[in-house]
Coordinates of C-alpha atoms and ligand atoms in Angstrom, one line a residue:
X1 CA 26.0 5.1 24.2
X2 CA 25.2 4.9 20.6
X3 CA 22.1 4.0 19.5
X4 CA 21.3 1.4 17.2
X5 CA 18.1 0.1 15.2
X6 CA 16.8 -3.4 16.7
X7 CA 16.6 -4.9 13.3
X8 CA 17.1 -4.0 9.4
X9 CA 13.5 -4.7 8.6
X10 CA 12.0 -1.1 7.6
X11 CA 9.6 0.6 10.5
X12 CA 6.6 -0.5 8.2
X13 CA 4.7 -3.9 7.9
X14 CA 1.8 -4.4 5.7
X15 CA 0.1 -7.5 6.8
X16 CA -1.7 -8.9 4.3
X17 CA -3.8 -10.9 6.7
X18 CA -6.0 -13.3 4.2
X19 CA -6.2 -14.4 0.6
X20 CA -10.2 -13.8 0.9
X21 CA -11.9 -11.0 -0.9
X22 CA -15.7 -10.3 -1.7
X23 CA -14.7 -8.0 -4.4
X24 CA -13.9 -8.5 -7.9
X25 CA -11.7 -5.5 -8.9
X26 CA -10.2 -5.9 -12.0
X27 CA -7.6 -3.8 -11.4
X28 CA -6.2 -6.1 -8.4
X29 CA -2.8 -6.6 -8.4
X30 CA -2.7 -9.6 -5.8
X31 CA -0.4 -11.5 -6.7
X32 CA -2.2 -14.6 -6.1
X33 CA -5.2 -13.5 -8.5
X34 CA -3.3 -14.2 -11.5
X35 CA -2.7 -17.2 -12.9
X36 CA 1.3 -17.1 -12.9
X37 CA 2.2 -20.1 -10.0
X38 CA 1.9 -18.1 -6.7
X39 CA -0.2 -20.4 -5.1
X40 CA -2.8 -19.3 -1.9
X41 CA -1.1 -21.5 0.7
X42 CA -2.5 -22.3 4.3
X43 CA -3.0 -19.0 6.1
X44 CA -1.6 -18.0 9.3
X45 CA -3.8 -18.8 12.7
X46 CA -4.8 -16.2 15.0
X47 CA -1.7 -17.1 17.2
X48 CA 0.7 -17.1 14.6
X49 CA -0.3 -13.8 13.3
X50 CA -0.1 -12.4 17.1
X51 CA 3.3 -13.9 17.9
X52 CA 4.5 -12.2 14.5
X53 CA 3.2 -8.5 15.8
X54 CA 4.9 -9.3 18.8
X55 CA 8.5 -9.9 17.5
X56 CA 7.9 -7.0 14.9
X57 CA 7.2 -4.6 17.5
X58 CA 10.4 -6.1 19.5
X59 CA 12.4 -5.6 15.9
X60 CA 11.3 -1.9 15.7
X61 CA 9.0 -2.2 13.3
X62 CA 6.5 0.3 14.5
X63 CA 3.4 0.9 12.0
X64 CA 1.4 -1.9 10.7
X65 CA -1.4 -1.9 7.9
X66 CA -3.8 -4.7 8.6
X67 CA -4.7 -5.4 4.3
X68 CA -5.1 -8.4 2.4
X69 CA -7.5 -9.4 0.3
X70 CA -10.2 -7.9 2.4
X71 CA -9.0 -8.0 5.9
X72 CA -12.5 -7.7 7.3
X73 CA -13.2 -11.0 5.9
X74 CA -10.8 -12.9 8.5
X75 CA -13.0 -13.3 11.3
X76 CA -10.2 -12.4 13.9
X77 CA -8.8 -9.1 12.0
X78 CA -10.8 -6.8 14.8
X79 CA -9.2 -9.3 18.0
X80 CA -6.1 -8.6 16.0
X81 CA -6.3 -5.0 15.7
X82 CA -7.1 -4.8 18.9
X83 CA -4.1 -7.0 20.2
X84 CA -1.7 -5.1 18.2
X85 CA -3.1 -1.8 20.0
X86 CA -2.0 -3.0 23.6
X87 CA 1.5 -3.7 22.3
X88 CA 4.2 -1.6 22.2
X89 CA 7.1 -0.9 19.4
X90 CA 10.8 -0.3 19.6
X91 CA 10.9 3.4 17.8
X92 CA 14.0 4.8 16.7
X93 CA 13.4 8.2 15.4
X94 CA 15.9 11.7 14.8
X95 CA 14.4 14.7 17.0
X96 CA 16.3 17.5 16.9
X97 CA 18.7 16.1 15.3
X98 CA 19.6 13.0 18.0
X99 CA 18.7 9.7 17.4
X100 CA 16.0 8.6 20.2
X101 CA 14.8 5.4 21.0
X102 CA 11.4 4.9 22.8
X103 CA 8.5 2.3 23.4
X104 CA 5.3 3.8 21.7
X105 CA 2.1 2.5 20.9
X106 CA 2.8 1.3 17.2
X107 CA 0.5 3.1 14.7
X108 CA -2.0 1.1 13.5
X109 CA -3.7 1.4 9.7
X110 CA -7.2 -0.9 8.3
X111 CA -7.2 -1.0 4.5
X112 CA -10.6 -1.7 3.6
X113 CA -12.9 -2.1 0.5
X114 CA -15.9 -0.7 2.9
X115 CA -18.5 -3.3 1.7
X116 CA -18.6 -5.0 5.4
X117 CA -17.7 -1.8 8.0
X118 CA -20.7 -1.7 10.5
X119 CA -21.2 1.8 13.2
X120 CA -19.5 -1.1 15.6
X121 CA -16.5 -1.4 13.8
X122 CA -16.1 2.5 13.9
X123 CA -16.5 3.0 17.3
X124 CA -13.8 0.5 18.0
X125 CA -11.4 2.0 15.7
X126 CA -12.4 5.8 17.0
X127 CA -11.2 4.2 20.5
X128 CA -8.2 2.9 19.4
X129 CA -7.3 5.5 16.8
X130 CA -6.9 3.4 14.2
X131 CA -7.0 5.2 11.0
X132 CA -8.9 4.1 8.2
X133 CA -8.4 3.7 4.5
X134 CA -11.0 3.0 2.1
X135 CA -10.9 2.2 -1.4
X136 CA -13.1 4.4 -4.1
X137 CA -12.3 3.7 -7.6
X138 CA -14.6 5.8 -9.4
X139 CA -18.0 6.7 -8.9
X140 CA -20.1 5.5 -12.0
X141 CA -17.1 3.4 -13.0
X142 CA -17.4 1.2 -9.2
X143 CA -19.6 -1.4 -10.2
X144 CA -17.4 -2.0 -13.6
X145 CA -14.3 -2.0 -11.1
X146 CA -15.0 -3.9 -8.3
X147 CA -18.3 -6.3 -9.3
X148 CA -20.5 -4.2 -7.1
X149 CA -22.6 -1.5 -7.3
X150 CA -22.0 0.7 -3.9
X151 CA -20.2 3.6 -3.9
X152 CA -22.5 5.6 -2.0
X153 CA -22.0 2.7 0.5
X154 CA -18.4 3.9 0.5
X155 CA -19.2 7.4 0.5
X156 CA -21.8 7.2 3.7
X157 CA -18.7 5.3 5.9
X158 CA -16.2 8.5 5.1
X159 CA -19.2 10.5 6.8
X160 CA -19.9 8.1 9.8
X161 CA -15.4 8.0 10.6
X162 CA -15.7 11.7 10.5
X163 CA -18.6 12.4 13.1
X164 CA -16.1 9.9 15.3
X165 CA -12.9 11.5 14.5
X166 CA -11.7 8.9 12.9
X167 CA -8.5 9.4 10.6
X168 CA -9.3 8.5 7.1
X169 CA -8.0 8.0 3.4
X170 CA -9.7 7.7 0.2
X171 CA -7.6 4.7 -1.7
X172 CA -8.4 5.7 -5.4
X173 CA -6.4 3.8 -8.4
X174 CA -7.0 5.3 -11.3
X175 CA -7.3 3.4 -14.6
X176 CA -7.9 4.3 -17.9
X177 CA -11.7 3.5 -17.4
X178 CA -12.0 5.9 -14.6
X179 CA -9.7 9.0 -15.3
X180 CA -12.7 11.1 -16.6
X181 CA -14.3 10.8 -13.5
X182 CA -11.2 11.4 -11.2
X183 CA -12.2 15.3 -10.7
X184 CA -16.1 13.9 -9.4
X185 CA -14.4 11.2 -7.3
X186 CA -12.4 12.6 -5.5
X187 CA -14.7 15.7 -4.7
X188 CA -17.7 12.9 -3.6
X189 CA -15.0 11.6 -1.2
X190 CA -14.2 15.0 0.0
X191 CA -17.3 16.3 0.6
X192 CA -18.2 13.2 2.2
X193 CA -15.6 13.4 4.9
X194 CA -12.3 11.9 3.6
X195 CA -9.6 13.6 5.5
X196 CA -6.7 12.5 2.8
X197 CA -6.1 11.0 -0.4
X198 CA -4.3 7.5 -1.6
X199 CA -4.0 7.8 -5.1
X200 CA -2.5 5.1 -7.1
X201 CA -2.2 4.7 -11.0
X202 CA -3.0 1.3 -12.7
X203 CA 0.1 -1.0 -12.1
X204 CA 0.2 -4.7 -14.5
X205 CA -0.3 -7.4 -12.3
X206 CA -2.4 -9.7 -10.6
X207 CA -6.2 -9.9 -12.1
X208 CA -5.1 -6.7 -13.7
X209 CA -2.9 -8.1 -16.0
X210 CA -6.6 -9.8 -17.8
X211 CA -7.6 -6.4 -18.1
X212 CA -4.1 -4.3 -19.1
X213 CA -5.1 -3.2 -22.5
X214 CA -8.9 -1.5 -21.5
X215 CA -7.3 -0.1 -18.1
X216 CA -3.6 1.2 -18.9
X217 CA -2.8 4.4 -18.5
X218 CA -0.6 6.4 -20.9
X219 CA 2.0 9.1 -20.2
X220 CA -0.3 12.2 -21.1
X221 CA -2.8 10.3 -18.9
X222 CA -0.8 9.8 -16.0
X223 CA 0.4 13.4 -16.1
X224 CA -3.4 14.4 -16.2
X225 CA -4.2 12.6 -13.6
X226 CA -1.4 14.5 -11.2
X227 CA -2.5 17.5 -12.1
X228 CA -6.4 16.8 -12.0
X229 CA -5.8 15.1 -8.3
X230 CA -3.4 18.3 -7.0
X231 CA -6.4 20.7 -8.3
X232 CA -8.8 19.1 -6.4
X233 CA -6.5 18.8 -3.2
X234 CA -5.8 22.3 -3.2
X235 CA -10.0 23.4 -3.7
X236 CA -10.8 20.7 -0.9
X237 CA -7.7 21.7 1.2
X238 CA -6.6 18.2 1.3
X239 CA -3.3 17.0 1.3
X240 CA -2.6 13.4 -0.8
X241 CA 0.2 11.4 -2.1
X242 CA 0.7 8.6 -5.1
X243 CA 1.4 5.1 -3.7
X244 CA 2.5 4.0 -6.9
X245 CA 6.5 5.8 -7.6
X246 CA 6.7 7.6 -10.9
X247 CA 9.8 8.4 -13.2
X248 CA 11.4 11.7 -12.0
X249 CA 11.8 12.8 -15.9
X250 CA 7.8 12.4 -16.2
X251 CA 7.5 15.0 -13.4
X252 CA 9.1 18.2 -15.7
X253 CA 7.1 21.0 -15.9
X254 CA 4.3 19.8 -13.3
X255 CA 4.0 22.0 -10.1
X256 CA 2.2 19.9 -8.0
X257 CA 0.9 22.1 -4.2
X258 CA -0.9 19.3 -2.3
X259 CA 0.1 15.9 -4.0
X260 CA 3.4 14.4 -2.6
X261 CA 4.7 12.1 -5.8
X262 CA 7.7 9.9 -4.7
X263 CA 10.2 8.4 -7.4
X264 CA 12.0 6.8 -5.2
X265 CA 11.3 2.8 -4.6
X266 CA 10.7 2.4 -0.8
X267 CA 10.4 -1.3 -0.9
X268 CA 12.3 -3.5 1.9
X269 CA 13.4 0.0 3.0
X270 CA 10.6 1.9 4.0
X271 CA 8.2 -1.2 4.2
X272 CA 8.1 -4.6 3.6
X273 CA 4.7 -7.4 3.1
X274 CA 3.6 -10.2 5.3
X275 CA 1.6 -12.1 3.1
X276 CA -1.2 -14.5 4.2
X277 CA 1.0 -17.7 5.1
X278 CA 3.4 -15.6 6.8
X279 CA 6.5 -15.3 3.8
X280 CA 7.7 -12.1 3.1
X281 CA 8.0 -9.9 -0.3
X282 CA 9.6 -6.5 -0.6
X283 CA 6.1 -5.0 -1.9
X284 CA 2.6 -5.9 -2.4
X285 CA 3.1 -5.7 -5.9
X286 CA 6.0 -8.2 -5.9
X287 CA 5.4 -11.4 -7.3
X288 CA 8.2 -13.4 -5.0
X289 CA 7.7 -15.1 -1.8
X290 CA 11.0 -14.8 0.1
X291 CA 11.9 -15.9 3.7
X292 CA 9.1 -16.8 6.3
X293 CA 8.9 -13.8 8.6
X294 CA 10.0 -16.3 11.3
X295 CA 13.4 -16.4 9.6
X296 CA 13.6 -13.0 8.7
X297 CA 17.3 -13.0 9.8
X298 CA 18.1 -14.4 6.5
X299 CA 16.5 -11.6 4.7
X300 CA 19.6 -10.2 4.9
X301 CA 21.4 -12.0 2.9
X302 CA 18.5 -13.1 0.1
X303 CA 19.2 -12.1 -3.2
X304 CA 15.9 -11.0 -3.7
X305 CA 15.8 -8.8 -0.4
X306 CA 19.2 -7.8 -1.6
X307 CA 18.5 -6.4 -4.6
X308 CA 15.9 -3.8 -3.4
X309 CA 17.4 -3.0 0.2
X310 CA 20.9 -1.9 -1.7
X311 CA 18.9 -0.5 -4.5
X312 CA 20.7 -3.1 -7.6
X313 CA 18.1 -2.3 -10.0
X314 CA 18.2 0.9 -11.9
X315 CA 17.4 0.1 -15.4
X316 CA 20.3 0.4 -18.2
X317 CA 18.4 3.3 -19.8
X318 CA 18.8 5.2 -16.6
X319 CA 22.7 4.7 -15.8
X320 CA 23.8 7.9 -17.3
X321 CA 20.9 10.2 -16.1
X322 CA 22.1 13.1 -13.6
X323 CA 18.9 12.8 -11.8
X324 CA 19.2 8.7 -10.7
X325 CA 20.1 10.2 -7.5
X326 CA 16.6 11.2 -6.9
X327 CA 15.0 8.4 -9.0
X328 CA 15.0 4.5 -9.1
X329 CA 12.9 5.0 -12.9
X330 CA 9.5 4.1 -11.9
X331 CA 8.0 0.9 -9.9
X332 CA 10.6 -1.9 -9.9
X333 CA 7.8 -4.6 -9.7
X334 CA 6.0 -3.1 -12.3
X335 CA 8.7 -3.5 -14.3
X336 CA 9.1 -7.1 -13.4
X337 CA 6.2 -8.0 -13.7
X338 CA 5.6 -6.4 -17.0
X339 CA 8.9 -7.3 -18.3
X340 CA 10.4 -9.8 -16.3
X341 CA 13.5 -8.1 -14.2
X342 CA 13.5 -5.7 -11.7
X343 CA 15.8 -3.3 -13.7
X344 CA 13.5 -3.0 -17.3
X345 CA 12.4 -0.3 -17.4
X346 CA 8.9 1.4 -16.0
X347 CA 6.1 -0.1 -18.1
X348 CA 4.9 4.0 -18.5
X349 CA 8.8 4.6 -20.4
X350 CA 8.3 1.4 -23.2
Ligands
SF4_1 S1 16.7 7.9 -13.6 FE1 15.6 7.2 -15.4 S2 13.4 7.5 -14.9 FE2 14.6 8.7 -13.4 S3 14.7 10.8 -14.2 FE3 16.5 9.7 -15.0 S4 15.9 8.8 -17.0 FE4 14.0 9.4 -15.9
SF4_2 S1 8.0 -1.9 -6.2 FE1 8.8 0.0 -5.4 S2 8.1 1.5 -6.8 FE2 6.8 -0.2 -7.2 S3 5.0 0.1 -5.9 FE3 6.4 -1.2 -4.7 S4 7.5 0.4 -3.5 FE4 6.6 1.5 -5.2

């Protein structure tokens, strides 16, 4: 019998469970932070948000990253977590080279800012192996990034995950503000007891757009910043990758050994975004609301959805290039946002 996928929604949902955050990041790239019509709408209740795991994990989607805003903040985002651990997922994976489908635990990811993790909150994730990611931008630069001063606060919780086993990421964008600093960060988190890193560099949009000119990042930057990040890896024995894709051609002459750079866009192909009211956008970057997830059927055949699942967006400058195989020229989003369609080019190439 030949196996087939239960849905075409990619095996990855990033649920952006509320609009609330008690940080002030300037470099947030929320849509709803900038002041360019997406508007916070009712969020979903407890049930709603349950009945959507539910038919995810029925449509094979099979990893979920509870986000938002600051997910702690919804009072319900540990009952959720935890009623998201006793489902299970439709997985179709290749092993061995056969397609096999089977019913696993789905994995399960918190994206945090760290300002309101208690011991309490470890243990429970330490018991349901949920892995944890939490965001460090900068170490004498925090307080300028986020509104508070407490990056030892972030620092300490890498420590307490690790005497628990926990699974953890250090989420670092890096901005011009904080580039000189990468090298101490990134070691601070390390030594601490991060197990990986999340790097990603400073994308327009959201608050961030306020703040474009002082946190921009330019070419020779963003080069310096692979290197400076794969240098560390290797000394820590780390292994990290950028969340952010990157133009192929920007890559030439860098040997990276630990940091895993993609340049290929994986939105509404390896992941899509539940946002807070329950409407779905092809990446957390993205400033378009598309279908509710309760009529994802007709995904399929939105434009929007369309346009990144069969890849209609490689910019004009990029048509004749012999390495657009490997390549989609940077963040598509970026580029939309920055210069209004999804095939201008990457903000990093005007
Ligand atoms: S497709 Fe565009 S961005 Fe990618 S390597 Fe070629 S020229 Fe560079
Ligand atoms: S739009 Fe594509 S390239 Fe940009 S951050 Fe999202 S997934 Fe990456």
């Amino acid at each position: 019998m030949r196996l087939r996928s239960p849905s075409f929604l990619p095996p990855t949902a990033v649920l952006e469970l509320t609009y609330m955050c008690n940080h002030h990041c300037i470099f947030c790239s929320c849509p709803w932070e900038a002041d360019r019509g997406f508007e916070k709408m009712e969020e979903m209740s407890t049930e709603q948000w349950q009945s959507v795991l539910e038919d995810l994990c029925e449509l094979g989607v099979s990893s979920f990253a509870f986000t938002g805003g600051e997910a702690l903040l919804r009072e319900d985002c540990i009952a959720l977590l935890d009623f998201a651990s006793k489902l299970t997922a439709l997985k179709t994976e290749t092993v061995n080279g056969k397609l096999v489908q089977e019913r696993k635990t789905p994995e399960l990811y918190l994206l945090t800012n760290g300002s309101t993790l208690t011991d309490e909150i470890l243990d429970f994730l330490a018991a349901k192996d949920i892995k944890l990611s939490i965001s460090l931008p900068g170490l004498y630069t925090f307080e300028k990034h986020t509104g508070f001063d407490h990056a030892d606060n972030v620092l300490q919780w890498f420590g307490k995950a690790k005497e628990r086993d926990i699974s953890t990421t250090v989420n670092s964008t890096v901005t011009a503000l904080n580039i000189n600093e990468l090298p101490k960060t990134l070691s601070a988190a390390f030594l601490a007891g991060a197990g990986q890193l999340l790097m990603n560099r400073f994308l327009p949009g959201g608050r961030g757009l306020l703040y474009e000119d002082e946190l921009v990042l330019n070419l020779e930057q963003v080069r310096g910043m692979l290197s400076t990040a794969d240098d560390i890896l290797v000394r820590a024995n780390r292994t990290g990758h950028l969340g952010t894709e990157i133009p192929l051609c920007l890559l030439d002459g860098l040997e990276l050994k630990k940091l895993q750079v993609g340049t290929r866009c994986s939105a509404a192909r390896g992941f899509f975004v539940v946002g807070p009211s329950g409407y779905v956008r092809v990446c957390n970057h993205s400033e378009h609301r598309l279908n509710h997830i309760t009529d994802w059927k007709n995904l399929k055949t939105n434009p929007y959805w369309k346009t990144f699942s069969m890849k209609k967006y490689l910019p004009a400058s990029c048509r004749s290039c012999s390495r657009m195989t490997d390549c989609d020229g940077g963040c598509r989003e970026a580029a939309n946002v920055k210069l209004g369609s999804v095939d201008s080019p990457d903000p990093l190439l005007t």
